CSV table of C-alpha atoms and ligand atoms in Angstrom, one decimal:
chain,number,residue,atom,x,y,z
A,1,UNK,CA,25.2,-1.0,-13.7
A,2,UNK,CA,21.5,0.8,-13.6
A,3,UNK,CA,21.3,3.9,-15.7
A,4,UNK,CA,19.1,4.9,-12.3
A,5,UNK,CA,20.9,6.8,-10.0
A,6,UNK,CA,19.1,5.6,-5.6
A,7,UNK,CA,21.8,6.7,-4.1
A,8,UNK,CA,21.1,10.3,-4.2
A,9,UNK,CA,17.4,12.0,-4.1
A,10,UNK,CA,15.8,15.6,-4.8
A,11,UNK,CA,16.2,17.8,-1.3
A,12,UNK,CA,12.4,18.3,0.1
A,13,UNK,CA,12.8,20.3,2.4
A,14,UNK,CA,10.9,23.6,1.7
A,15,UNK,CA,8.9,21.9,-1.0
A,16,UNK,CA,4.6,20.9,-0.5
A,17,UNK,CA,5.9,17.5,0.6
A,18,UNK,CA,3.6,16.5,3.9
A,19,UNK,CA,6.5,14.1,5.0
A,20,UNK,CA,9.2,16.9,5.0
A,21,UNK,CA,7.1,19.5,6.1
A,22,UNK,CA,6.3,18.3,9.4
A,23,UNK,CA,9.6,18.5,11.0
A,24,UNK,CA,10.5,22.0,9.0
A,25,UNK,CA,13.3,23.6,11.1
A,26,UNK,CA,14.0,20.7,13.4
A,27,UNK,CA,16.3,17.8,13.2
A,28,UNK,CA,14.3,15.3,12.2
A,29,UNK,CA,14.6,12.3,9.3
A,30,UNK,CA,11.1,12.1,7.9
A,31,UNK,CA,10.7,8.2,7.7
A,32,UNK,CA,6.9,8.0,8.2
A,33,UNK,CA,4.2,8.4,5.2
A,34,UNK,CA,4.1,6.2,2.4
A,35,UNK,CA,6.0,8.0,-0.4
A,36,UNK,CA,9.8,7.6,-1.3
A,37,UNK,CA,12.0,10.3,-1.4
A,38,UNK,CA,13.3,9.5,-5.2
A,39,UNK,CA,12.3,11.4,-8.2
A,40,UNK,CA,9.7,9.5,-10.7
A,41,UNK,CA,11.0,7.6,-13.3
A,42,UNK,CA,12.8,9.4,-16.1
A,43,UNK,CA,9.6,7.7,-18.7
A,44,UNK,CA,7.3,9.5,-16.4
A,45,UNK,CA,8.6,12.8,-16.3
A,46,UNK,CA,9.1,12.7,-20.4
A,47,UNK,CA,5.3,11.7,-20.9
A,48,UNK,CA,4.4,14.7,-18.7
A,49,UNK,CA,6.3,16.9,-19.8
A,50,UNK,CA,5.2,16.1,-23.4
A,51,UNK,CA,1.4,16.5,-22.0
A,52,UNK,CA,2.1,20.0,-20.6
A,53,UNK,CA,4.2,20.7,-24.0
A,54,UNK,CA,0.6,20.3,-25.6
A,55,UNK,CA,-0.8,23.0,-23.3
A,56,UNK,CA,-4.5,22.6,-23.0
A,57,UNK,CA,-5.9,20.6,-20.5
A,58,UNK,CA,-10.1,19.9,-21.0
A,59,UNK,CA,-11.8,17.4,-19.6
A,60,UNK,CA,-10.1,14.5,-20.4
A,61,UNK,CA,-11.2,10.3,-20.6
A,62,UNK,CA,-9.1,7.5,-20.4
A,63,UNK,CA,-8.3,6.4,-23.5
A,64,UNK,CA,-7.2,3.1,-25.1
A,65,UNK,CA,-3.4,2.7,-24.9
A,66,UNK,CA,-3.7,3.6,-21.1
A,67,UNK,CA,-5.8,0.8,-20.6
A,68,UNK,CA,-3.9,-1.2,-22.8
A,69,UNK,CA,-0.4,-0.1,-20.6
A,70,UNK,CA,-2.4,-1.2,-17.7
A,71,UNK,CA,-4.3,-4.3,-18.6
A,72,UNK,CA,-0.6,-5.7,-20.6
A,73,UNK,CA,1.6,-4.5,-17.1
A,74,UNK,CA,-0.8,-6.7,-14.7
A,75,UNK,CA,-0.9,-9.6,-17.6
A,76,UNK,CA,3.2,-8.7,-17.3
A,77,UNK,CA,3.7,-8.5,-14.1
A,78,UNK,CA,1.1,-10.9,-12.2
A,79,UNK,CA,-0.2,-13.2,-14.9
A,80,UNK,CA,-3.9,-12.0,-14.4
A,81,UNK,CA,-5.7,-11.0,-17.2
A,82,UNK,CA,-8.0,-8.0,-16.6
A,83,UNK,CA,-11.0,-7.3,-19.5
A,84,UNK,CA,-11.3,-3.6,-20.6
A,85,UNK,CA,-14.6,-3.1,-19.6
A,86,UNK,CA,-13.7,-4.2,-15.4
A,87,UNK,CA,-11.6,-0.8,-15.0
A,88,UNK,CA,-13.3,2.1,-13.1
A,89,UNK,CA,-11.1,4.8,-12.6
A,90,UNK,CA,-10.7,6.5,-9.9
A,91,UNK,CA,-8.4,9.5,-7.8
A,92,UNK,CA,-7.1,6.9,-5.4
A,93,UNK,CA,-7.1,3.9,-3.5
A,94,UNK,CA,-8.7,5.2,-0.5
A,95,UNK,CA,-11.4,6.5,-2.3
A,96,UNK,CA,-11.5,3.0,-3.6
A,97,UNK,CA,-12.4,0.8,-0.8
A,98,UNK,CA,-14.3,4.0,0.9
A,99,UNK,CA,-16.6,3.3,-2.3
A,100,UNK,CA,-16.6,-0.6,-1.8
A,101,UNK,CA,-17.7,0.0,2.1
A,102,UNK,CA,-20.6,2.3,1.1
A,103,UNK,CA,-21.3,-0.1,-2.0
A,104,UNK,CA,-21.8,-3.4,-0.2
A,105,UNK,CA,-24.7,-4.2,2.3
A,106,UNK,CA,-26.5,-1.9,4.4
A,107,UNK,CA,-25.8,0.9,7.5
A,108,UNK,CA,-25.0,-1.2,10.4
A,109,UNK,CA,-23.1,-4.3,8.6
A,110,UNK,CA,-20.3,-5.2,9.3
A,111,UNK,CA,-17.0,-4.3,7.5
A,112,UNK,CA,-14.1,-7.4,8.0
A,113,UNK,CA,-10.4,-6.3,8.2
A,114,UNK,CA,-7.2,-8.0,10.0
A,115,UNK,CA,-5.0,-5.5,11.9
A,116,UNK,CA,-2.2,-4.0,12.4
A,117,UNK,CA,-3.8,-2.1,9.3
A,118,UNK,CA,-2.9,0.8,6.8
A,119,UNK,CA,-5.5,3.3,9.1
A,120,UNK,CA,-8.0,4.2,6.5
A,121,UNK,CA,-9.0,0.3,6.5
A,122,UNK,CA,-10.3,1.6,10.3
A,123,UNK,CA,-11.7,4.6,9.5
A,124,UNK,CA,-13.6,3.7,6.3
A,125,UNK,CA,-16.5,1.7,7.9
A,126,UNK,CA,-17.6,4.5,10.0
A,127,UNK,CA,-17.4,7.2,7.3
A,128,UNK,CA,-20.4,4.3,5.7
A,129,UNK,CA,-22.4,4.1,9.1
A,130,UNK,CA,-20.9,0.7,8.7
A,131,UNK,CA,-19.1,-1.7,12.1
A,132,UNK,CA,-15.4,-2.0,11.9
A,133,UNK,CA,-14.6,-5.9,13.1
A,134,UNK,CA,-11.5,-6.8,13.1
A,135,UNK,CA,-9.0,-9.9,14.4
A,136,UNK,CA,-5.9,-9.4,15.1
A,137,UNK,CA,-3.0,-10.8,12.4
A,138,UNK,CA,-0.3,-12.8,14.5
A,139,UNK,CA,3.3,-12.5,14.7
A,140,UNK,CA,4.8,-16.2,15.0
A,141,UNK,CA,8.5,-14.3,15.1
A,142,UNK,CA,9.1,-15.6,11.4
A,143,UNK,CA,6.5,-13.8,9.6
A,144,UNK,CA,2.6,-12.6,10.2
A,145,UNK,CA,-0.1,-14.7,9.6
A,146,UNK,CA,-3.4,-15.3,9.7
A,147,UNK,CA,-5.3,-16.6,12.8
A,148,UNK,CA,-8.3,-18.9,10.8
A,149,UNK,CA,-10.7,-19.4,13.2
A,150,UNK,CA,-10.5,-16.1,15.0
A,151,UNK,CA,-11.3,-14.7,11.3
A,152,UNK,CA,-13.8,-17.0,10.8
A,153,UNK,CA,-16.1,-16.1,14.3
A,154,UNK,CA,-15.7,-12.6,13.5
A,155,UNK,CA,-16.9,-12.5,10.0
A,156,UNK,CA,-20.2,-14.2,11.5
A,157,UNK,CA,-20.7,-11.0,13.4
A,158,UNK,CA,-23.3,-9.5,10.3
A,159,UNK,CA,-20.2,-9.0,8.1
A,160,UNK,CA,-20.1,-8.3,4.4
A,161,UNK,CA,-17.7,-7.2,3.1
A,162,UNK,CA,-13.5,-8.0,3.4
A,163,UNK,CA,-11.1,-6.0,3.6
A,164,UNK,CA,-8.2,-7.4,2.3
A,165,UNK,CA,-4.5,-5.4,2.2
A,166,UNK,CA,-2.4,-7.4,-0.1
A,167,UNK,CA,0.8,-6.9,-0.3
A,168,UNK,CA,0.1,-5.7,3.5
A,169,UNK,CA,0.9,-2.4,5.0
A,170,UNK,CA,2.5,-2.5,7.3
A,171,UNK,CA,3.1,-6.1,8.3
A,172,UNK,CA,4.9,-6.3,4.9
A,173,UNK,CA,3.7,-9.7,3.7
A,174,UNK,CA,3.0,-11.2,0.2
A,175,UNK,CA,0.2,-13.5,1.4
A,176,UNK,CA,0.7,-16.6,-0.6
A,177,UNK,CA,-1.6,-18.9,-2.4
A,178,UNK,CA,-3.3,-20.8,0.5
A,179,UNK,CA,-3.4,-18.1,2.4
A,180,UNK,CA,-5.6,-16.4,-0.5
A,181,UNK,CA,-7.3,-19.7,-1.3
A,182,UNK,CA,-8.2,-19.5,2.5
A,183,UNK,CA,-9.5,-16.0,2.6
A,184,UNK,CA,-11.5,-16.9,-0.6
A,185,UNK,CA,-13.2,-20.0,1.0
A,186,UNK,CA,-13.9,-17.6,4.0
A,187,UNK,CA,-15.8,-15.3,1.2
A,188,UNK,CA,-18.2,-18.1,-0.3
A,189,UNK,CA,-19.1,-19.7,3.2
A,190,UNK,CA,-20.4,-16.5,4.3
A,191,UNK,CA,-20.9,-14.5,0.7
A,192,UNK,CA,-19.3,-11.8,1.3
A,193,UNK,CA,-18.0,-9.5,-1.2
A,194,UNK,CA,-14.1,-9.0,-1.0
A,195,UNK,CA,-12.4,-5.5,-1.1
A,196,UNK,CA,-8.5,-6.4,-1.9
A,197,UNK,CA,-6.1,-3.2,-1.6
A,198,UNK,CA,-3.1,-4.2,-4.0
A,199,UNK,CA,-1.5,-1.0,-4.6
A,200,UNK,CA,2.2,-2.3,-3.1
A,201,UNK,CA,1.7,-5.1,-5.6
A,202,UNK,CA,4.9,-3.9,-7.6
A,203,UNK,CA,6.9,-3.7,-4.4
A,204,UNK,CA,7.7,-7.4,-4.0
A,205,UNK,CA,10.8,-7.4,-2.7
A,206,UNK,CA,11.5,-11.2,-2.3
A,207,UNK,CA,11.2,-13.1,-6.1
A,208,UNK,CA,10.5,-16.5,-4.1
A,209,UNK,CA,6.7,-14.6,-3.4
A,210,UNK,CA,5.0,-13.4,-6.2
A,211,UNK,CA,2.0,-11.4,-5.7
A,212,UNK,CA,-1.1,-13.4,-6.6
A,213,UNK,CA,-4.0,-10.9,-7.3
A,214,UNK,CA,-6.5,-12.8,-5.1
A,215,UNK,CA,-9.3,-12.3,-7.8
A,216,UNK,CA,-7.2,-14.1,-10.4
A,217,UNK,CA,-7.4,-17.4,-8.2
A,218,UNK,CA,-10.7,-18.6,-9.9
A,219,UNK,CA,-13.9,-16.9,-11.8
A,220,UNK,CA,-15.9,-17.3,-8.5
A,221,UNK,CA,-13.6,-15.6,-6.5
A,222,UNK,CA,-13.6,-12.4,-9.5
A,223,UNK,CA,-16.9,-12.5,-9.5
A,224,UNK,CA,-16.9,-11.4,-5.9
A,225,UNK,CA,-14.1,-9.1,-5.6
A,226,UNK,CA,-13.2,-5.4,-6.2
A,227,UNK,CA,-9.2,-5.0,-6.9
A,228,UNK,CA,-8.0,-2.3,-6.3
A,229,UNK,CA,-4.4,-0.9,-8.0
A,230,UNK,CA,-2.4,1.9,-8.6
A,231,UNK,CA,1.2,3.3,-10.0
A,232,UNK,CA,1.6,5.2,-7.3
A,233,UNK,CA,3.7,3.6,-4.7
A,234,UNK,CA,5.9,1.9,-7.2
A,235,UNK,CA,6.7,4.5,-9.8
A,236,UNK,CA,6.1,7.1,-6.5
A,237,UNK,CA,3.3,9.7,-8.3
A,238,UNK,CA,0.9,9.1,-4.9
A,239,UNK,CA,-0.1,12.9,-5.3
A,240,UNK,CA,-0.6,12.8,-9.0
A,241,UNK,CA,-4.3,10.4,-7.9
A,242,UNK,CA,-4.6,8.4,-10.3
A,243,UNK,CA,-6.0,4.9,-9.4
A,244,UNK,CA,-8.5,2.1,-10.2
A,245,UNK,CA,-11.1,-0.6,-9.3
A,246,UNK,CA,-10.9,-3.8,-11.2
A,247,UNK,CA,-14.7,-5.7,-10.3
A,248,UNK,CA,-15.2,-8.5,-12.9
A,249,UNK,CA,-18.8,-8.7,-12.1
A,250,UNK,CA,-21.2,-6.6,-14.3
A,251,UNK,CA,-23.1,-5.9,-11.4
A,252,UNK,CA,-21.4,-5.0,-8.5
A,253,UNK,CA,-19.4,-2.7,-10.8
A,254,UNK,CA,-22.3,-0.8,-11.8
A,255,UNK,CA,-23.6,-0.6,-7.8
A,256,UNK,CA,-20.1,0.8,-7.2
A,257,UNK,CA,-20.4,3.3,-10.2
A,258,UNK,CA,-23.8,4.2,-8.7
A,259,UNK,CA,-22.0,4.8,-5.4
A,260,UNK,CA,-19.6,6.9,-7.1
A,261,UNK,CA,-21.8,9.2,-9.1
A,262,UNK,CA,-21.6,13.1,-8.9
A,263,UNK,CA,-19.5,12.4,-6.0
A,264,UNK,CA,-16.0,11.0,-7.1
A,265,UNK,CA,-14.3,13.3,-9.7
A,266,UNK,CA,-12.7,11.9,-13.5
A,267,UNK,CA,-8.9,10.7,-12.7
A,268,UNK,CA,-7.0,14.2,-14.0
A,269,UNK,CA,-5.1,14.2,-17.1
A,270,UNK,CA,-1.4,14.4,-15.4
A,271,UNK,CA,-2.2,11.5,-13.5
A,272,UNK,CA,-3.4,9.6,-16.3
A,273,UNK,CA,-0.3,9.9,-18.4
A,274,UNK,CA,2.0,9.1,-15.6
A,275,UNK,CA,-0.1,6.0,-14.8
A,276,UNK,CA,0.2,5.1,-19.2
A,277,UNK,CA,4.0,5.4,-19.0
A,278,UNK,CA,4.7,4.1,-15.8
A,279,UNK,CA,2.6,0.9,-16.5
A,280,UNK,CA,4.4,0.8,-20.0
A,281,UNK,CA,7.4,2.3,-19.7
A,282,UNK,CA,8.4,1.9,-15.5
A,283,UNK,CA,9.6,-1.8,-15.6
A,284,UNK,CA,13.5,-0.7,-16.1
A,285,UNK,CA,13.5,1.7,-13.5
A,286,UNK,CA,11.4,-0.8,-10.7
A,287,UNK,CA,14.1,-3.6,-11.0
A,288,UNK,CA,16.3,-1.3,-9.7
A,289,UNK,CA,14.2,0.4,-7.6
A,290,UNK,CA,13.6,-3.0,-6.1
A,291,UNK,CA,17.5,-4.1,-6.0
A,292,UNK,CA,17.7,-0.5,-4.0
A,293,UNK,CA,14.5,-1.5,-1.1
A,294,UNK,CA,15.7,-4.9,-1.1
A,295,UNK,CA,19.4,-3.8,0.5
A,296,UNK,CA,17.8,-1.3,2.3
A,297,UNK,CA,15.0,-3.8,4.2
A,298,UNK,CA,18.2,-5.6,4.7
A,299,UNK,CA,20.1,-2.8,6.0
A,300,UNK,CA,16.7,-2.4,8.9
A,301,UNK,CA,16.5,-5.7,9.4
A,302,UNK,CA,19.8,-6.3,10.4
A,303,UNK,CA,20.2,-2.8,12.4
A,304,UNK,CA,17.0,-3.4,14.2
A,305,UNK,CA,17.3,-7.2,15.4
A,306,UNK,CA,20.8,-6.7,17.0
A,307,UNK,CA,19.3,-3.9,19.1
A,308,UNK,CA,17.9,-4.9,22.7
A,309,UNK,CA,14.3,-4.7,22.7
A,310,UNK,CA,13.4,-3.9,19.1
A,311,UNK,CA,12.7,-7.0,16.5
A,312,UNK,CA,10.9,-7.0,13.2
A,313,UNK,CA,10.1,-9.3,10.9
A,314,UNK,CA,11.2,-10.0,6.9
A,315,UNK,CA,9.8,-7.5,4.2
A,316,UNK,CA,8.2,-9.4,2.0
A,317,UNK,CA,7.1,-6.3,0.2
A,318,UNK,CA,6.8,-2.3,0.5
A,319,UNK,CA,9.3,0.2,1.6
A,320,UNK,CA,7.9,-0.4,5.4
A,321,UNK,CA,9.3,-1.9,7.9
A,322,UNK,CA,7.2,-2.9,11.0
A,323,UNK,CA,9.1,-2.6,14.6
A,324,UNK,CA,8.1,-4.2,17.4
A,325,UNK,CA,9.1,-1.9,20.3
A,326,UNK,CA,6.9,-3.4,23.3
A,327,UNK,CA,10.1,-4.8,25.1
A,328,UNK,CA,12.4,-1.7,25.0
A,329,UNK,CA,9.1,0.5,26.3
A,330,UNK,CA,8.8,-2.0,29.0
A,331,UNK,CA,12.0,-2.2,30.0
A,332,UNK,CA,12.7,1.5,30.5
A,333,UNK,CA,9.3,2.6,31.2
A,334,UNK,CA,8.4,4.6,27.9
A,335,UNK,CA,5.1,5.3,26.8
A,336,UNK,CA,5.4,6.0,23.5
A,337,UNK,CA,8.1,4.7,20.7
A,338,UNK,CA,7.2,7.3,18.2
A,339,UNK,CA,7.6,10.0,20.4
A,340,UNK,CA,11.3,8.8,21.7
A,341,UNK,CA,12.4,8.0,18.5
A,342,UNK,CA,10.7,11.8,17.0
A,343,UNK,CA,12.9,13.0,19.9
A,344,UNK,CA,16.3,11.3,18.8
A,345,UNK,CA,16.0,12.7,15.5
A,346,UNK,CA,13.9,10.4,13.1
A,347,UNK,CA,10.3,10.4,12.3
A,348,UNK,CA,8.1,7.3,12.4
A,349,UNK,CA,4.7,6.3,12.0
A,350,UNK,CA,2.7,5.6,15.4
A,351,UNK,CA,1.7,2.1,15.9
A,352,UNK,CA,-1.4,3.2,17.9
A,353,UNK,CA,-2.8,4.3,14.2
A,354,UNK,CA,-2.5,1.0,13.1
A,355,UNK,CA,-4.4,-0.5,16.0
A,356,UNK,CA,-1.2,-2.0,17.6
A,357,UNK,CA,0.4,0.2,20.0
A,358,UNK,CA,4.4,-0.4,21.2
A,359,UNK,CA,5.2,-0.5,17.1
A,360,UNK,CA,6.3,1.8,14.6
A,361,UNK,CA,6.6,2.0,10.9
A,362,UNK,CA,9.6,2.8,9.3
A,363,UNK,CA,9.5,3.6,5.6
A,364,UNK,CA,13.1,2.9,4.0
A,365,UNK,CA,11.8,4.2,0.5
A,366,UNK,CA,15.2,6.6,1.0
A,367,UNK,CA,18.7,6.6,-0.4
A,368,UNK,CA,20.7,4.4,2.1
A,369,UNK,CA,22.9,7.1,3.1
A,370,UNK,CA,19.8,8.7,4.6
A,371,UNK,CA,18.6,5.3,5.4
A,372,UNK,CA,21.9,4.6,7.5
A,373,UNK,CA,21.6,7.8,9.1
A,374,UNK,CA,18.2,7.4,10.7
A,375,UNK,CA,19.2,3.9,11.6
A,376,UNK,CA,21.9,5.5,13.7
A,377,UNK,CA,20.0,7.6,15.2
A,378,UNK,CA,17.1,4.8,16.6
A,379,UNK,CA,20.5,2.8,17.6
A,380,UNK,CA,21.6,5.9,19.7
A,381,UNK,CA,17.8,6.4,21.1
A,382,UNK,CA,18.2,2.6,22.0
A,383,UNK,CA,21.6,2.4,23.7
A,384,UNK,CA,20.8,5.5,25.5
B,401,PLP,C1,-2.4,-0.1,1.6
B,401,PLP,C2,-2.6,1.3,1.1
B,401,PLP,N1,-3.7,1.7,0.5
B,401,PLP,C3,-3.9,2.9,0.0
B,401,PLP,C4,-2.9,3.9,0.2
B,401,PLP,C5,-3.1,5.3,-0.4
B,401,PLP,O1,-3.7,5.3,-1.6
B,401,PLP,P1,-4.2,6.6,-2.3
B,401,PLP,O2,-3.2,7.6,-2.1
B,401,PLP,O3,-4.3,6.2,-3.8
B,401,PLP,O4,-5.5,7.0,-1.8
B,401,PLP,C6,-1.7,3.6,0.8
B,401,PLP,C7,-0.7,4.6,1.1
B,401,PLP,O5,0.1,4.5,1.9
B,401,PLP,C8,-1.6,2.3,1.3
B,401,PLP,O6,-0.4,1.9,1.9
């Protein structure tokens, strides 16, 4: 028995919340951005509370038992040990690898990343005057994987830097150790620097698959990499921005501070004491956070392969699910799948954002009542 209570969340309607918001007034189970629908974990709320208790809030740095909390938590929870001095803070993860684009090489390189992607992977080369090139990740029914040589012709197309989203969004795999060591070879044939996304990295959802910081597979493969982390999607504080960098070498960090300066803002205070009890603090409430995903991916899974048309694969990690819908939109002449299921009731993310059209994603970060629900409703928009 959890003192946690997932099967019951705060109501959002009304509130700033960008997921509930857009269907205000309408019928419509918000299932699409990537934040959960439970409250923060009960350490969280006490530290902030206690922070607003003190009442003045100046310009504030991060100080040494919040990089302590962090440094212990990724030691903790994925056996890599980070140094002090690799952290660079920062108000999120997108402004993260938005830094690491504009950081490494020159205006017209080349920026690697596999889709189906997260969509700021697609946008972030352009905002650098930098070429998106991509391959496409394939779905062998089991699971996604990587397609080697089709990876390995692309980067040769002027690229510098990888983009690497591990655990992915929205494909929802842990990429394991070969798959890394892989990626990593890739890296030193064709020095380039890799930009590795890891902020579902508390989010494992199957214990058999571990997340395996690809920068803690060798000192070589640190010395070329910029991790990037965050509390946000597992202790669900995305809008309190508070994120960071982990780059091992001396000087790549201090090109990426360079990038950074009089541009990026300090990490605010509120998000920095979340981030120092969540990391110290959060692991109670994550196991059962995780027990809760992992019946609900289960819960998806199950619902969506017995319907004609629809299939997805295991979640490895997140509360995402990815749904191929190609086959239902085929067979009864529908454009779109977001739009059909927006219509029956529940809201989804687009698979045209991702760069794969005919899928959606369905975030299940929800208690399962409300989970069930929206299941019912994609069921009734299939047997229609
Ligand atoms: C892979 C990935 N990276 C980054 C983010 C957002 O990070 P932030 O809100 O810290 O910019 C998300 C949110 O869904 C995500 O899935």
């Amino acid at each position: 028995m959890t003192p946690f209570d997932f099967s019951t969340a705060p109501d959002r309607r009304g509130s700033d919340s960008i997921k509930w918001r857009r269907y205000a007034g309408r019928d419509v189970i918000p299932m699409w951005v990537a934040d959960m629908d439970f409250a923060a974990p009960p350490p969280v709320l006490d530290a902030l509370r206690a922070r607003l208790d003190h009442g003045v809030f100046g310009y504030a740095d991060p100080w040494p038992s919040l990089a302590d909390a962090v440094i212990d938590g990724i030691a903790r929870d994925h056996g890599w040990r980070v140094q002090p001095d690799w952290l660079v803070w920062l108000p999120g993860v997108v402004t993260g690898f938005n830094i690491a684009a504009r950081t490494v090489g020159q205006p017209g390189d080349g920026v690697f990343t596999a889709t189906p992607v997260y969509p700021p992977f697609l946008s972030a080369p352009g905002h650098s005057d930098r070429r998106l090139v991509s391959t496409a990740l394939v779905n062998t029914g089991r699971r996604w994987e990587w397609d080697g040589p089709a990876t390995e012709a692309t980067v040769a197309d002027g690229v510098r830097l990888f983009m690497l989203c591990n655990p992915h969004n929205p494909v929802g795999r842990v990429f394991d150790r070969t798959e890394l060591t892989r990626i990593a070879e890739l890296a030193e044939r064709h020095d380039l620097v890799i930009c590795s996304d890891e902020i579902h990295c508390g989010l494992v959802l199957d214990p058999a698959k571990p997340h395996l910081p690809i920068a803690a597979l060798d000192d070589a493969v640190a010395r070329r990499t910029i991790t990037l982390m965050a509390p946000s999607k597992t202790w669900n504080i995305p809008a309190l921005y508070c994120a960071f960098a982990i780059i091992p070498d001396a000087g790549l960090r201090a090109r990426y501070r360079r990038t950074m300066a009089g541009i990026v803002p300090h990490v605010n205070v509120l998000g920095l004491t979340a981030t120092e009890a969540a990391y110290r603090d959060g692991g109670p409430w994550r196991a059962a956070l995780l027990d809760t995903l992992r019946a609900n991916a289960a819960r998806v899974v199950n619902a969506i392969d017995a319907l004609p048309g629809l299939a997805t694969t295991p979640v490895e990690a997140t509360y995402l699910a990815w749904i191929d819908c190609r086959d239902f939109l085929a067979a009864r002449g529908i454009a779109n799948a977001a739009a059909h299921f927006e219509a029956a009731g529940v809201g989804l993310s687009d698979g045209r954002d991702f760069g794969l059209p005919g899928f959606v994603r369905l975030n299940f970060g929800c208690p399962p009542e409300r989970l069930d629900a929206g299941l019912q409703r994609i069921r009734q928009a299939v047997d229609i």
